[in-house]
Amino acid sequence: MSEFSMLFPGQGSQSVGMLADLAERHGRVRETFDQAGQVLGIDLWQLVSKGPEAELNRTEVTQPALLAAAVAVWRVWQDLGGPRPARLAGHSLGEYSALVAAEAIDFETAVGLVAERGRQMQAAVAEGEGAMAAILGLEDEVVAAICREVAEDQVVVPANYNSPGQIVIAGDSAAVERALHKCREAGARRALVLPVSVPSHCPLMTPAAEAMRELLERTEIRAPSIPVVHNHDVASHDDPAAIRKVLVAQLTGPVRWTESVRAICDAGIMNLAECGPGRVLCGLGRRIERAANWAGLEDPDTLDETIRNWKETN
């Protein structure tokens, strides 16, 4: 087949019971969660399988749980002889999964990193003081201009450029509310506050970024064995110092997902697989590039079929 890219989902793709069907068929899934759980000092597979949902949705638990889920799917893909991707990318948190798959960061190291990332993000802004909101049906430039117009002395900025006509904003709660009101006036199809506890990818995350900068400086990072397209600058890096820099910058800057997917497709890579639970990235991707082939790998039958089809045409 022609070249393909593997994409790793971020926060919001978690659910109680995720990957249950894949785990029934492949022991590698449980093994991966148990490995992560040992780092965290909890029974992560029990929590993911049975809940409670509120515990799974705590940012410092969600992030390592999603990392483990994505890496588990990646390992099963490899165990089954899945072909090697030409590019990797991850949505926000998913960048860490991509870097593990690219052998730039050891899995257990990454588990500790993202757990601390979650703790630092949660601690950066007092509960209720920050917010995120989804805006559907307006041009990116219009939303960005509205954010600048209503910010006053507070923070509200584009946080996720998810797909054409779908953008997430983040910042101080009051400023986000002002932006929502203005976006509705401007004709947004939908404008709603998201049920998240952390205003990610905005300047309010500066304390978390500084903490992660110090932690990443002490972390071994190697040159990726597969190019990873990063959220911050839509570029791939071989230099570990450059990788550390973009991982820090992504906490306070927007996730440029639309550009990242288009960069991959513009390179002639039109087969893309979502490696992890859910199909959020497939949904976004079809709005970014309809001509591409999109595959979700969370269930065993689809994963088997994707490997079979893509190997046959290689």
XYZ file of C-alpha atoms in Angstrom:
314
model
C 0.000 0.000 0.000
C 0.988 3.604 -0.120
C 2.415 5.129 3.030
C 0.198 5.634 6.069
C 0.183 7.653 9.271
C -0.763 6.619 12.801
C -2.579 9.204 14.928
C -2.957 9.060 18.717
C -5.977 10.564 20.524
C -5.923 13.003 23.419
C -7.984 13.742 26.484
C -11.709 13.295 25.963
C -11.441 9.884 24.275
C -11.475 8.008 27.584
C -14.454 5.946 28.767
C -15.071 3.279 31.374
C -14.746 -0.073 29.603
C -12.527 1.206 26.798
C -10.633 -1.466 24.868
C -12.520 -4.276 26.653
C -13.088 -6.232 23.421
C -9.485 -5.836 22.332
C -8.290 -6.955 25.768
C -10.388 -10.143 25.586
C -8.509 -11.186 22.460
C -5.065 -9.765 23.204
C -3.340 -10.101 26.578
C -0.965 -7.336 25.546
C -3.659 -4.762 26.446
C -3.952 -5.807 30.090
C -0.178 -6.201 30.293
C 0.312 -2.598 29.135
C -2.192 -1.191 31.627
C -0.622 -3.223 34.437
C 2.795 -1.842 33.511
C 1.412 1.710 33.704
C -0.422 0.952 36.934
C 2.814 -0.154 38.599
C 4.315 3.262 37.833
C 1.257 5.007 39.267
C 0.790 2.689 42.229
C -2.831 1.884 41.306
C -4.770 -0.914 39.580
C -5.245 1.057 36.376
C -6.961 -1.725 34.430
C -9.543 -2.190 37.198
C -10.244 1.546 37.165
C -10.530 1.674 33.376
C -12.706 -1.442 33.282
C -15.064 -0.749 36.196
C -14.714 2.936 37.083
C -15.835 4.969 38.866
C -16.039 7.351 35.923
C -15.321 10.385 38.123
C -11.982 8.879 39.125
C -11.044 8.040 35.527
C -11.887 11.615 34.517
C -9.431 13.148 36.998
C -6.837 14.748 34.740
C -3.842 13.130 36.447
C -5.474 9.687 35.943
C -7.023 10.318 32.527
C -3.718 11.203 30.918
C -1.750 8.046 31.830
C -4.863 5.912 31.177
C -5.144 7.249 27.628
C -1.408 6.896 27.085
C -1.633 3.259 28.177
C -4.637 2.677 25.910
C -2.907 4.131 22.861
C 0.343 2.269 23.492
C -1.613 -0.963 24.062
C -3.247 -0.664 20.632
C 0.123 0.187 19.081
C 1.703 -2.891 20.659
C -1.087 -5.149 19.424
C -0.653 -3.652 15.951
C 3.032 -4.533 16.089
C 2.379 -8.028 17.503
C 0.080 -8.766 14.561
C 2.644 -7.660 12.015
C 1.026 -4.345 11.164
C 3.040 -2.277 8.674
C 5.296 0.530 9.851
C 3.812 4.038 9.550
C 5.632 6.803 7.698
C 4.451 9.516 10.101
C 3.089 9.717 13.635
C 1.101 12.494 15.292
C -0.877 12.896 18.490
C -3.587 15.299 19.561
C -2.252 17.180 22.616
C -1.630 14.414 25.187
C -1.452 12.012 22.227
C 1.958 13.448 21.314
C 3.424 11.497 24.222
C 1.901 8.281 22.840
C 3.383 9.102 19.435
C 6.816 9.647 20.973
C 6.605 6.291 22.780
C 5.678 4.588 19.496
C 8.627 6.361 17.853
C 10.940 5.007 20.582
C 11.876 8.561 21.617
C 10.563 8.116 25.194
C 10.326 4.885 27.193
C 6.736 3.912 28.021
C 7.166 3.846 31.799
C 8.930 7.209 31.684
C 6.059 8.635 29.640
C 3.497 7.333 32.170
C 5.204 9.306 34.924
C 5.522 12.375 32.692
C 1.862 12.566 31.730
C 0.659 11.856 35.281
C 2.720 14.830 36.453
C 1.540 16.830 33.440
C -2.037 16.204 34.554
C -1.286 17.195 38.150
C 0.460 20.390 37.095
C -2.331 21.333 34.679
C -4.942 20.811 37.404
C -2.942 22.876 39.891
C -2.252 25.762 37.491
C -5.751 27.266 37.693
C -8.149 27.189 40.643
C -11.333 25.215 40.044
C -14.023 27.332 38.409
C -11.656 30.102 37.319
C -10.889 28.649 33.892
C -13.055 27.237 31.117
C -13.009 25.784 27.615
C -15.733 26.071 25.003
C -16.400 24.614 21.558
C -17.348 26.910 18.679
C -18.867 25.317 15.583
C -19.670 26.997 12.304
C -17.362 30.023 12.307
C -14.095 30.605 10.452
C -10.962 30.256 12.595
C -9.986 33.879 11.957
C -13.397 35.115 13.122
C -13.130 33.225 16.414
C -9.576 34.440 16.983
C -10.644 38.044 16.341
C -13.567 37.732 18.773
C -11.216 36.385 21.452
C -8.943 39.379 21.022
C -11.918 41.757 21.099
C -13.475 40.497 24.334
C -10.374 39.512 26.328
C -10.075 42.868 28.143
C -7.543 42.216 30.923
C -8.191 38.460 30.956
C -7.189 35.438 28.873
C -9.303 33.889 26.111
C -7.626 32.380 23.056
C -8.082 29.631 20.454
C -6.874 26.411 22.083
C -7.665 23.649 19.577
C -7.947 24.049 15.820
C -9.669 20.676 15.502
C -11.137 20.797 11.998
C -12.553 23.406 9.616
C -15.419 25.102 11.431
C -14.641 23.445 14.780
C -12.460 25.355 17.193
C -12.089 25.206 20.976
C -11.296 28.315 23.013
C -9.849 28.479 26.525
C -9.097 31.007 29.230
C -10.626 32.782 32.203
C -14.236 31.701 32.726
C -15.695 35.207 32.392
C -13.739 35.938 29.218
C -14.793 32.616 27.694
C -18.430 33.507 28.437
C -17.996 36.877 26.718
C -16.489 35.159 23.693
C -19.334 32.627 23.575
C -21.909 35.417 23.557
C -20.090 37.221 20.757
C -19.663 34.023 18.717
C -23.394 33.332 18.931
C -24.067 36.876 17.731
C -21.659 36.256 14.841
C -23.721 33.242 13.722
C -21.985 30.248 15.297
C -23.978 27.070 14.737
C -23.098 25.941 18.261
C -21.185 27.600 21.086
C -21.066 25.715 24.351
C -18.908 25.371 27.448
C -17.154 22.006 27.687
C -17.288 19.864 30.857
C -13.562 20.047 31.608
C -11.776 21.148 34.755
C -8.655 22.601 33.112
C -8.345 25.427 30.520
C -5.723 23.665 28.402
C -3.535 25.206 25.688
C -3.710 28.799 26.836
C -1.406 31.154 28.777
C -3.096 30.180 32.059
C -1.099 26.947 31.803
C 2.223 28.798 32.171
C 2.888 27.397 35.696
C 2.344 23.863 34.371
C 4.594 24.562 31.387
C 7.408 25.759 33.650
C 7.097 22.678 35.854
C 7.146 20.399 32.802
C 10.151 22.246 31.384
C 12.144 21.343 34.496
C 10.936 17.741 34.451
C 11.612 17.251 30.731
C 15.137 18.627 31.110
C 15.836 15.670 33.414
C 14.145 13.159 31.091
C 15.962 11.045 28.531
C 14.573 11.688 25.050
C 16.036 10.110 21.920
C 15.711 10.955 18.239
C 12.404 9.414 17.029
C 12.674 6.321 14.818
C 9.571 7.537 12.937
C 8.937 11.267 12.285
C 6.417 12.781 14.738
C 4.433 15.816 13.546
C 4.080 18.099 16.566
C 1.048 20.192 17.546
C 2.975 23.365 18.285
C 4.808 23.966 15.020
C 3.442 21.290 12.624
C 6.994 20.021 12.210
C 9.066 16.944 13.031
C 12.223 17.101 15.145
C 15.220 14.790 15.590
C 16.929 16.893 18.262
C 15.802 15.925 21.801
C 16.166 19.563 22.920
C 13.745 20.656 20.199
C 11.279 17.937 21.252
C 11.425 19.123 24.855
C 10.773 22.677 23.657
C 7.639 21.817 21.660
C 6.258 19.626 24.461
C 6.506 22.584 26.814
C 5.124 25.041 24.254
C 2.064 22.891 23.499
C 0.759 23.485 27.043
C 0.291 27.219 26.512
C -0.174 27.289 22.724
C -2.943 25.966 20.473
C -3.213 22.436 19.103
C -2.865 22.991 15.354
C -4.563 19.722 14.460
C -6.124 20.778 11.156
C -2.717 21.917 9.887
C -1.025 18.777 11.201
C -3.365 16.434 9.351
C -3.162 18.517 6.194
C 0.639 18.470 6.359
C 0.569 14.678 6.489
C -1.892 14.439 3.597
C 0.002 17.049 1.571
C 3.030 14.760 1.844
C 1.003 12.190 -0.090
C 0.049 10.084 2.938
C -3.668 9.480 2.483
C -4.161 6.443 4.732
C -4.546 7.391 8.408
C -5.327 5.184 11.422
C -6.486 6.276 14.884
C -4.472 4.296 17.421
C -6.410 4.274 20.678
C -9.914 4.295 22.143
C -12.779 6.058 20.398
C -12.954 7.578 16.938
C -12.678 11.277 17.689
C -9.724 11.785 15.359
C -11.409 9.862 12.533
C -14.417 12.154 12.834
C -12.271 15.281 12.779
C -10.107 13.889 10.010
C -12.957 13.291 7.624
C -13.845 16.970 7.941
C -10.220 17.964 7.315
C -9.502 15.671 4.356
C -12.448 13.763 2.908
C -10.347 12.089 0.228
C -8.189 10.281 2.808
C -8.861 6.757 4.075
C -9.586 6.716 7.831
C -9.475 3.667 10.110
C -10.219 3.372 13.843
C -8.327 0.578 15.588
C -10.100 0.289 18.951
C -11.940 -2.981 18.230
C -10.152 -6.218 17.310
C -12.037 -6.973 14.096
C -11.392 -3.554 12.583
C -7.753 -3.705 13.625
C -7.336 -7.143 12.018
C -9.104 -6.010 8.853
C -6.992 -2.849 8.584
C -3.747 -4.780 8.913
C -4.906 -7.357 6.375
C -6.043 -4.779 3.829
C -3.049 -2.498 4.198
C -0.541 -5.347 4.060
C -2.199 -6.865 0.984
C -1.834 -3.637 -0.965
C 1.725 -3.006 0.143
